CSV table of C-alpha atoms in Angstrom, one decimal:
chain,number,residue,atom,x,y,z
J,1,MET,CA,-11.3,34.6,-0.1
J,2,LYS,CA,-15.1,34.1,0.1
J,3,VAL,CA,-16.0,30.4,-0.2
J,4,LEU,CA,-19.4,28.9,-1.0
J,5,VAL,CA,-19.9,25.2,-0.3
J,6,ILE,CA,-22.8,23.3,-1.9
J,7,GLY,CA,-24.4,20.5,0.0
J,8,GLY,CA,-25.8,19.7,3.4
J,9,GLY,CA,-24.3,16.5,4.8
J,10,ALA,CA,-21.5,15.5,7.2
J,11,ARG,CA,-19.0,15.7,4.3
J,12,GLU,CA,-20.0,19.3,3.7
J,13,HIS,CA,-19.8,20.0,7.5
J,14,ALA,CA,-16.3,18.5,7.5
J,15,LEU,CA,-15.3,20.7,4.6
J,16,CYS,CA,-16.8,23.8,6.1
J,17,ARG,CA,-15.1,23.1,9.5
J,18,SER,CA,-11.7,22.9,7.8
J,19,LEU,CA,-12.4,26.0,5.6
J,20,SER,CA,-13.5,27.9,8.7
J,21,LEU,CA,-10.2,27.2,10.3
J,22,ASP,CA,-8.3,28.5,7.2
J,23,PRO,CA,-7.0,32.1,7.8
J,24,GLU,CA,-7.3,32.8,4.1
J,25,VAL,CA,-11.1,32.4,4.2
J,26,THR,CA,-12.7,35.7,5.0
J,27,ALA,CA,-16.4,34.6,4.5
J,28,LEU,CA,-17.9,31.1,4.4
J,29,TYR,CA,-21.3,30.2,3.0
J,30,CYS,CA,-23.1,26.9,2.6
J,31,ALA,CA,-26.2,26.1,0.6
J,32,PRO,CA,-28.4,24.6,1.8
J,33,GLY,CA,-26.3,23.4,4.8
J,34,ASN,CA,-27.7,21.9,8.0
J,35,ALA,CA,-28.1,22.7,11.7
J,36,GLY,CA,-24.5,22.0,12.5
J,37,ILE,CA,-23.0,23.7,9.5
J,38,ALA,CA,-24.8,26.9,10.6
J,39,GLU,CA,-22.4,27.1,13.5
J,40,VAL,CA,-19.4,27.7,11.1
J,41,ALA,CA,-20.9,29.1,7.9
J,42,GLU,CA,-23.8,31.3,6.8
J,43,LEU,CA,-26.5,29.2,5.3
J,44,ARG,CA,-28.3,30.1,2.0
J,45,PRO,CA,-31.2,28.4,0.4
J,46,VAL,CA,-30.6,26.9,-3.1
J,47,ASP,CA,-31.6,24.1,-5.3
J,48,ALA,CA,-28.2,22.3,-5.4
J,49,LEU,CA,-29.1,20.6,-8.7
J,50,ASP,CA,-29.8,23.9,-10.5
J,51,GLY,CA,-26.5,25.1,-11.9
J,52,ASP,CA,-27.8,28.5,-12.9
J,53,ALA,CA,-29.2,29.1,-9.4
J,54,VAL,CA,-25.9,28.1,-7.8
J,55,ALA,CA,-24.0,30.3,-10.2
J,56,ARG,CA,-26.3,33.3,-9.4
J,57,LEU,CA,-25.9,32.7,-5.7
J,58,ALA,CA,-22.1,32.6,-6.0
J,59,THR,CA,-22.1,35.8,-8.0
J,60,GLU,CA,-24.4,37.6,-5.5
J,61,LEU,CA,-22.1,36.5,-2.6
J,62,GLY,CA,-18.9,37.5,-4.4
J,63,ALA,CA,-17.5,34.0,-3.9
J,64,GLY,CA,-13.9,33.5,-5.0
J,65,LEU,CA,-14.3,29.7,-4.9
J,66,VAL,CA,-17.3,27.3,-5.0
J,67,VAL,CA,-16.9,23.8,-3.6
J,68,VAL,CA,-19.5,21.3,-4.8
J,69,GLY,CA,-19.8,18.5,-2.3
J,70,PRO,CA,-22.3,15.9,-3.4
J,71,GLU,CA,-22.2,13.7,-6.5
J,72,ALA,CA,-25.7,14.5,-7.9
J,73,PRO,CA,-25.0,18.2,-8.5
J,74,LEU,CA,-21.7,17.3,-10.1
J,75,VAL,CA,-23.2,14.8,-12.5
J,76,ALA,CA,-25.9,17.4,-13.2
J,77,GLY,CA,-23.2,19.8,-14.4
J,78,VAL,CA,-23.4,22.4,-11.6
J,79,ALA,CA,-19.6,23.0,-11.7
J,80,ASP,CA,-19.9,23.8,-15.5
J,81,ALA,CA,-22.5,26.5,-14.8
J,82,VAL,CA,-20.3,28.0,-12.0
J,83,ARG,CA,-17.2,28.1,-14.2
J,84,ALA,CA,-19.3,29.6,-17.1
J,85,ALA,CA,-20.1,32.5,-14.7
J,86,GLY,CA,-16.3,33.1,-14.3
J,87,ILE,CA,-16.0,31.7,-10.8
J,88,PRO,CA,-13.4,29.1,-9.8
J,89,CYS,CA,-15.1,25.8,-8.9
J,90,PHE,CA,-13.8,22.8,-7.1
J,91,GLY,CA,-15.4,19.8,-8.8
J,92,PRO,CA,-15.4,18.0,-12.2
J,93,SER,CA,-17.5,18.9,-15.2
J,94,GLY,CA,-20.8,17.0,-15.7
J,95,GLU,CA,-19.1,15.0,-18.4
J,96,ALA,CA,-16.1,14.0,-16.3
J,97,ALA,CA,-18.3,13.3,-13.3
J,98,GLN,CA,-19.7,10.4,-15.3
J,99,LEU,CA,-16.7,8.5,-13.8
J,100,GLU,CA,-19.1,8.2,-10.8
J,101,GLY,CA,-22.4,8.7,-12.6
J,102,SER,CA,-21.9,5.6,-14.8
J,103,LYS,CA,-20.2,2.4,-13.7
J,104,ALA,CA,-20.0,1.4,-17.3
J,105,PHE,CA,-18.2,4.6,-18.3
J,106,ALA,CA,-15.8,4.2,-15.5
J,107,LYS,CA,-15.0,0.6,-16.6
J,108,ASP,CA,-14.4,1.9,-20.2
J,109,VAL,CA,-12.0,4.6,-18.9
J,110,MET,CA,-10.1,2.1,-16.8
J,111,ALA,CA,-9.7,-0.2,-19.8
J,112,GLY,CA,-8.3,2.7,-21.8
J,113,ALA,CA,-6.0,3.7,-19.0
J,114,GLY,CA,-4.8,0.2,-18.2
J,115,VAL,CA,-6.0,0.5,-14.6
J,116,PRO,CA,-6.4,-2.8,-12.8
J,117,THR,CA,-10.0,-3.6,-11.9
J,118,ALA,CA,-12.5,-6.5,-11.6
J,119,ARG,CA,-13.6,-8.3,-14.8
J,120,SER,CA,-17.2,-7.3,-15.5
J,121,TYR,CA,-20.2,-7.4,-17.8
J,122,VAL,CA,-22.6,-4.5,-18.5
J,123,CYS,CA,-26.1,-5.9,-18.7
J,124,THR,CA,-29.5,-4.5,-19.8
J,125,THR,CA,-31.5,-7.7,-20.3
J,126,ALA,CA,-32.5,-10.6,-18.2
J,127,ASP,CA,-30.6,-13.0,-20.4
J,128,GLU,CA,-27.4,-10.9,-20.1
J,129,ILE,CA,-27.9,-10.8,-16.3
J,130,ASP,CA,-28.2,-14.5,-16.0
J,131,HIS,CA,-25.2,-15.1,-18.2
J,132,ALA,CA,-23.0,-12.8,-16.1
J,133,LEU,CA,-24.2,-14.2,-12.8
J,134,ASP,CA,-23.4,-17.7,-14.1
J,135,ALA,CA,-20.0,-16.7,-15.4
J,136,PHE,CA,-18.7,-15.3,-12.1
J,137,GLY,CA,-20.6,-17.4,-9.6
J,138,ALA,CA,-20.9,-16.5,-5.9
J,139,PRO,CA,-20.3,-14.2,-4.2
J,140,TYR,CA,-22.2,-12.1,-6.6
J,141,VAL,CA,-21.4,-8.4,-7.1
J,142,VAL,CA,-24.2,-6.4,-8.7
J,143,LYS,CA,-23.9,-2.6,-9.2
J,144,ASP,CA,-26.5,-0.2,-10.4
J,145,ASP,CA,-24.9,1.7,-13.3
J,146,GLY,CA,-26.2,5.1,-12.1
J,147,LEU,CA,-26.1,7.1,-8.9
J,148,ALA,CA,-27.6,5.4,-5.9
J,149,ALA,CA,-26.2,7.4,-2.9
J,150,GLY,CA,-23.8,4.6,-2.0
J,151,LYS,CA,-26.5,2.0,-1.8
J,152,GLY,CA,-26.6,0.7,-5.3
J,153,VAL,CA,-24.3,-2.2,-4.8
J,154,VAL,CA,-25.3,-5.7,-3.6
J,155,VAL,CA,-22.8,-8.4,-2.6
J,156,THR,CA,-24.5,-11.7,-1.8
J,157,ASP,CA,-24.2,-15.5,-2.1
J,158,ASP,CA,-27.9,-15.6,-2.9
J,159,VAL,CA,-28.3,-15.7,-6.7
J,160,GLU,CA,-32.0,-14.8,-6.5
J,161,ALA,CA,-31.2,-11.7,-4.4
J,162,ALA,CA,-28.5,-10.8,-6.9
J,163,ARG,CA,-30.8,-11.3,-9.9
J,164,ALA,CA,-33.6,-9.3,-8.2
J,165,HIS,CA,-31.3,-6.3,-7.6
J,166,ALA,CA,-30.0,-6.5,-11.2
J,167,LEU,CA,-33.5,-6.6,-12.7
J,168,ALA,CA,-34.5,-3.6,-10.7
J,169,CYS,CA,-31.8,-1.5,-12.4
J,170,ASP,CA,-32.1,0.0,-15.9
J,171,ARG,CA,-28.5,-0.9,-16.6
J,172,VAL,CA,-26.3,-2.9,-14.3
J,173,VAL,CA,-22.7,-3.9,-14.0
J,174,ILE,CA,-22.0,-7.4,-12.7
J,175,GLU,CA,-18.4,-8.2,-11.8
J,176,GLU,CA,-16.1,-10.7,-10.2
J,177,PHE,CA,-15.7,-10.5,-6.4
J,178,LEU,CA,-12.5,-9.0,-5.2
J,179,ASP,CA,-11.0,-10.5,-2.1
J,180,GLY,CA,-8.9,-8.6,0.4
J,181,PRO,CA,-9.3,-5.5,2.6
J,182,GLU,CA,-10.8,-2.3,1.1
J,183,VAL,CA,-9.2,1.1,1.2
J,184,SER,CA,-10.4,4.6,0.2
J,185,LEU,CA,-7.8,6.9,-1.3
J,186,PHE,CA,-8.7,10.5,-2.2
J,187,ALA,CA,-6.7,12.6,-4.7
J,188,ILE,CA,-7.0,16.3,-5.6
J,189,THR,CA,-6.3,17.0,-9.2
J,190,ASP,CA,-6.5,19.9,-11.6
J,191,GLY,CA,-6.7,17.6,-14.7
J,192,THR,CA,-2.9,17.2,-15.0
J,193,THR,CA,-1.2,17.2,-11.6
J,194,VAL,CA,-2.5,14.6,-9.0
J,195,VAL,CA,-2.0,15.1,-5.3
J,196,PRO,CA,-3.0,12.1,-3.2
J,197,LEU,CA,-4.3,12.5,0.3
J,198,GLN,CA,-3.9,9.9,3.1
J,199,PRO,CA,-5.8,6.6,2.8
J,200,ALA,CA,-8.8,5.7,5.0
J,201,GLN,CA,-11.0,2.7,5.5
J,202,ASP,CA,-14.8,2.9,5.8
J,203,PHE,CA,-17.4,0.5,7.1
J,204,LYS,CA,-20.3,0.0,4.6
J,205,ARG,CA,-22.4,-2.6,6.4
J,206,ALA,CA,-25.0,-1.5,8.9
J,207,LEU,CA,-24.1,-3.8,11.7
J,208,ASP,CA,-21.1,-4.9,13.8
J,209,GLY,CA,-18.9,-7.5,12.2
J,210,ASP,CA,-19.7,-6.3,8.7
J,211,GLU,CA,-23.2,-7.8,8.9
J,212,GLY,CA,-26.4,-6.4,7.6
J,213,PRO,CA,-27.3,-4.4,4.5
J,214,ASN,CA,-25.0,-2.0,2.7
J,215,THR,CA,-25.2,1.7,3.7
J,216,GLY,CA,-23.7,5.0,2.7
J,217,GLY,CA,-21.0,4.3,5.4
J,218,MET,CA,-21.2,3.8,9.2
J,219,GLY,CA,-17.8,5.0,10.2
J,220,ALA,CA,-14.1,5.3,9.1
J,221,TYR,CA,-10.6,5.7,10.4
J,222,SER,CA,-7.2,6.9,9.2
J,223,PRO,CA,-4.3,6.2,9.1
J,224,LEU,CA,-4.1,2.5,8.2
J,225,PRO,CA,-1.3,1.0,10.3
J,226,TRP,CA,-1.5,-2.3,8.5
J,227,ALA,CA,-1.2,-0.9,5.0
J,228,ASP,CA,2.1,-1.0,3.0
J,229,PRO,CA,3.8,2.4,3.3
J,230,LYS,CA,4.3,2.4,-0.4
J,231,LEU,CA,0.6,2.0,-1.1
J,232,VAL,CA,-0.2,5.6,-1.9
J,233,ASP,CA,2.7,5.9,-4.3
J,234,GLU,CA,1.7,2.7,-6.0
J,235,VAL,CA,-1.9,3.8,-6.4
J,236,LEU,CA,-0.8,7.2,-7.7
J,237,GLU,CA,1.3,5.5,-10.4
J,238,THR,CA,-1.0,2.7,-11.4
J,239,VAL,CA,-4.5,4.1,-10.9
J,240,LEU,CA,-4.9,7.8,-10.2
J,241,GLN,CA,-2.4,9.4,-12.7
J,242,PRO,CA,-3.3,7.1,-15.6
J,243,THR,CA,-7.0,7.8,-15.0
J,244,VAL,CA,-6.6,11.5,-15.0
J,245,ASP,CA,-4.3,11.3,-18.1
J,246,GLU,CA,-6.9,9.1,-19.9
J,247,LEU,CA,-9.7,11.5,-19.2
J,248,ARG,CA,-7.6,14.5,-20.5
J,249,ARG,CA,-6.7,12.5,-23.6
J,250,ARG,CA,-10.5,11.9,-24.2
J,251,GLY,CA,-11.1,15.6,-24.1
J,252,THR,CA,-13.0,15.4,-20.7
J,253,PRO,CA,-10.3,16.6,-18.2
J,254,PHE,CA,-11.2,15.8,-14.6
J,255,SER,CA,-10.5,18.4,-12.0
J,256,GLY,CA,-11.6,18.2,-8.4
J,257,LEU,CA,-11.6,15.2,-6.1
J,258,LEU,CA,-11.0,11.8,-7.5
J,259,TYR,CA,-11.9,9.0,-5.1
J,260,ALA,CA,-10.6,5.5,-5.7
J,261,GLY,CA,-12.3,2.7,-3.8
J,262,LEU,CA,-9.6,-0.1,-3.8
J,263,ALA,CA,-9.4,-3.8,-2.9
J,264,LEU,CA,-6.0,-5.0,-1.9
J,265,THR,CA,-6.4,-8.5,-3.4
J,266,SER,CA,-4.1,-11.5,-3.4
J,267,ARG,CA,-3.2,-10.5,-7.0
J,268,GLY,CA,-2.5,-6.8,-6.2
J,269,VAL,CA,-4.4,-3.5,-6.0
J,270,ARG,CA,-7.7,-3.5,-7.9
J,271,VAL,CA,-10.2,-0.6,-8.3
J,272,ILE,CA,-13.7,-1.3,-7.0
J,273,GLU,CA,-15.1,2.0,-8.0
J,274,PHE,CA,-14.4,5.7,-8.6
J,275,ASN,CA,-16.2,8.6,-7.1
J,276,ALA,CA,-16.1,12.2,-8.3
J,277,ARG,CA,-16.2,13.8,-4.9
J,278,PHE,CA,-15.1,13.5,-1.3
J,279,GLY,CA,-16.4,10.3,0.2
J,280,ASP,CA,-18.6,10.3,3.4
J,281,PRO,CA,-17.6,9.3,6.1
J,282,GLU,CA,-13.9,9.1,5.0
J,283,THR,CA,-13.7,12.9,4.5
J,284,GLN,CA,-14.3,13.4,8.2
J,285,VAL,CA,-11.2,11.5,9.2
J,286,VAL,CA,-8.9,12.6,6.4
J,287,LEU,CA,-9.6,16.3,6.9
J,288,ALA,CA,-9.2,15.9,10.6
J,289,ARG,CA,-5.6,14.9,9.9
J,290,LEU,CA,-4.8,17.5,7.2
J,291,LYS,CA,-2.6,20.4,8.5
J,292,THR,CA,-2.3,22.1,5.1
J,293,PRO,CA,-4.9,24.9,4.8
J,294,LEU,CA,-7.7,23.6,2.7
J,295,ALA,CA,-8.9,26.6,0.7
J,296,GLY,CA,-5.7,27.2,-1.2
J,297,LEU,CA,-5.5,23.6,-2.1
J,298,LEU,CA,-9.0,23.5,-3.5
J,299,LEU,CA,-8.4,26.8,-5.3
J,300,ALA,CA,-5.2,25.4,-6.9
J,301,SER,CA,-7.3,22.5,-8.3
J,302,ALA,CA,-9.9,24.9,-9.7
J,303,ASN,CA,-7.3,27.2,-11.2
J,304,GLY,CA,-5.0,24.5,-12.6
J,305,THR,CA,-2.0,25.4,-10.4
J,306,LEU,CA,-1.6,22.3,-8.3
J,307,ASP,CA,2.0,21.9,-9.5
J,308,GLU,CA,2.9,25.0,-7.6
J,309,VAL,CA,1.5,23.7,-4.2
J,310,PRO,CA,4.1,22.6,-1.7
J,311,PRO,CA,3.9,19.0,-0.3
J,312,LEU,CA,1.0,18.5,2.0
J,313,ASN,CA,1.5,18.5,5.8
J,314,TRP,CA,-0.3,15.9,8.0
J,315,ARG,CA,-0.9,15.6,11.7
J,316,GLU,CA,0.6,12.5,13.3
J,317,ASP,CA,-2.7,11.9,15.1
J,318,ALA,CA,-5.1,9.1,14.2
J,319,ALA,CA,-8.7,9.9,13.5
J,320,VAL,CA,-11.9,7.9,13.9
J,321,THR,CA,-15.5,8.8,13.0
J,322,VAL,CA,-18.6,6.9,14.1
J,323,VAL,CA,-22.0,7.5,12.4
J,324,ILE,CA,-25.2,7.8,14.3
J,325,ALA,CA,-28.1,6.7,12.1
J,326,SER,CA,-31.8,7.0,12.4
J,327,TYR,CA,-34.2,4.3,13.4
J,328,ASN,CA,-34.8,1.9,10.4
J,329,TYR,CA,-31.8,3.1,8.4
J,330,PRO,CA,-30.8,2.1,5.6
J,331,ASP,CA,-34.5,1.5,4.9
J,332,THR,CA,-36.9,4.4,5.1
J,333,PRO,CA,-35.5,6.3,8.2
J,334,ARG,CA,-37.6,7.8,10.9
J,335,THR,CA,-37.0,11.6,11.1
J,336,GLY,CA,-38.1,14.5,13.2
J,337,ASP,CA,-36.7,13.1,16.5
J,338,PRO,CA,-35.0,15.6,18.9
J,339,ILE,CA,-31.2,15.2,19.4
J,340,ASP,CA,-29.9,15.9,22.9
J,341,GLY,CA,-26.3,16.0,24.2
J,342,LEU,CA,-24.6,18.0,21.5
J,343,ALA,CA,-23.7,20.8,23.9
J,344,ASP,CA,-22.3,18.3,26.3
J,345,VAL,CA,-19.9,17.0,23.7
J,346,ALA,CA,-18.8,20.6,22.9
J,347,ALA,CA,-18.3,21.4,26.5
J,348,GLN,CA,-16.5,18.1,27.6
J,349,ASP,CA,-14.8,16.6,24.6
J,350,ALA,CA,-13.5,19.5,22.5
J,351,PRO,CA,-11.1,19.9,20.8
J,352,HIS,CA,-10.2,16.2,20.5
J,353,ALA,CA,-13.8,15.1,19.7
J,354,TYR,CA,-16.6,16.9,17.9
J,355,VAL,CA,-19.8,16.3,16.1
J,356,LEU,CA,-20.4,16.8,12.4
J,357,HIS,CA,-24.0,17.0,11.3
J,358,ALA,CA,-25.3,14.9,8.4
J,359,GLY,CA,-29.1,14.8,8.4
J,360,THR,CA,-30.3,17.4,10.8
J,361,LYS,CA,-32.4,20.5,10.9
J,362,ALA,CA,-33.0,23.3,13.4
J,363,ASP,CA,-36.5,23.8,15.0
J,364,GLY,CA,-36.0,26.9,17.1
J,365,ARG,CA,-33.2,25.9,19.6
J,366,THR,CA,-33.9,22.2,19.1
J,367,VAL,CA,-32.0,20.1,16.6
J,368,LEU,CA,-34.0,17.3,14.9
J,369,SER,CA,-33.0,14.3,12.9
J,370,ALA,CA,-33.7,14.9,9.2
J,371,GLY,CA,-32.2,11.9,7.4
J,372,GLY,CA,-30.8,8.4,7.5
J,373,ARG,CA,-27.3,9.2,8.7
J,374,VAL,CA,-27.8,11.9,11.3
J,375,LEU,CA,-24.4,12.7,12.9
J,376,SER,CA,-20.7,11.8,12.5
J,377,VAL,CA,-18.9,11.8,15.9
J,378,THR,CA,-15.2,12.4,15.0
J,379,ALA,CA,-12.2,12.2,17.3
J,380,THR,CA,-8.4,12.4,17.1
J,381,GLY,CA,-5.8,10.9,19.3
J,382,PRO,CA,-2.1,9.8,19.3
J,383,ASP,CA,-3.1,6.4,18.1
J,384,LEU,CA,-6.3,4.6,16.9
J,385,GLY,CA,-7.1,3.2,20.3
J,386,LYS,CA,-7.2,6.7,21.9
J,387,ALA,CA,-9.1,8.2,19.0
J,388,ARG,CA,-11.7,5.3,19.2
J,389,GLU,CA,-12.0,5.9,23.0
J,390,ARG,CA,-12.6,9.6,22.5
J,391,ALA,CA,-15.1,9.1,19.7
J,392,TYR,CA,-17.2,6.5,21.6
J,393,THR,CA,-17.0,8.6,24.9
J,394,ALA,CA,-18.4,11.6,23.0
J,395,LEU,CA,-21.0,9.4,21.2
J,396,GLY,CA,-22.2,8.2,24.6
J,397,ARG,CA,-23.3,11.7,25.5
J,398,ILE,CA,-25.7,12.0,22.5
J,399,ARG,CA,-29.3,10.9,22.8
J,400,LEU,CA,-31.5,10.2,19.8
J,401,ASP,CA,-34.5,7.9,20.2
J,402,GLY,CA,-34.2,4.7,18.2
J,403,SER,CA,-30.8,5.6,16.8
J,404,GLN,CA,-28.2,3.0,15.9
J,405,HIS,CA,-24.4,2.9,15.5
J,406,ARG,CA,-21.7,0.4,15.1
J,407,THR,CA,-19.5,-0.4,18.1
J,408,ASP,CA,-16.6,-1.9,16.2
J,409,ILE,CA,-15.3,1.0,14.0
J,410,ALA,CA,-11.5,0.7,13.8
J,411,ARG,CA,-11.5,-1.9,16.7
J,412,LYS,CA,-9.5,-4.5,14.8
J,413,ALA,CA,-7.0,-2.1,13.4
J,414,ALA,CA,-6.4,-0.6,16.8
J,415,GLU,CA,-6.0,-4.0,18.4
J,416,ASP,CA,-3.6,-5.2,15.7
J,417,ALA,CA,-1.6,-2.1,16.1
J,418,GLY,CA,-1.4,-2.7,19.9
J,419,ALA,CA,-3.3,0.6,20.5
């Protein structure tokens, strides 16, 4: 099978890495890709938001499967254009991707499906915003209704900061604060059958101790030794399957990757948000633990044959990923800085630790930073403690001027597990 992956971040590097290890994949392409992805896939230029251009490229390459990584192309309907060209595509239609593209749409679907979530108001005027903020009180949770690359949510005790963020959005969802730890759970679906993956936890705040501004994610780990062993089955029954069934009932079947961001509250599991694609950086740790070959799984989703796929196989190992970000991230990041030490990691830490590229570009033989989140250093080990140790040892070999990273990814979970 020839596979074309659309995107150019660490999520796509993780996908390409797994696909490159799949014996069923005879040729692997990524468009536009990045400097790291170029080591495992052939790169092609493309406007990822242009569905016709993506479909033409897939046709020219003879791709038997297209995997759309980021949310913006999905919401723009790129998967529809690929399918219209007769090529299997992993990813929801533009209409179904509104589950991520619009928080208000997602709330409406959850209401129809009976999925537990936070009480909320959808606001478009200053008066509506003030009423909603007053109704819920602090801490205030304010979400841009549209796509915001993981940075459209503000959680604050400062009512003026909450109001300012709300007023800066065309349409905003203001909701009650959900207590308890957060969990990310991915599921692969063909619109009928739902196959959950293993849960992960990510770290959204920029600084240690969950301080600082929200980011796209500064690290993640899996498995969750503190989570109820029945959690995945419960979420499948109360959240994932009802949501897929509701979207099919509405005539907008959802196939691809359904991501549930969950809060394990004192009143039970509640959905914080849905995404319509693999999350970054959770993908890095979940795929590091998946033994089942990836290509056939994604193709079964695209072809509607997930019910024929045998149960997934998972490695016993734990996985940890730590993000290296540019100077000034998550504000406007500095780019164009050279990255050193990548070859050292490959020589000294493989196969237990490796680097997935997010925002990088090649300049001759030099790799330069080209985004806010630059690299994801990922490692596996027999437990979280060993995986953490390997990830941070590898990270210590990398040099990027002005870069930043969190030092506490998975620390508490490892300590609590005695690892």
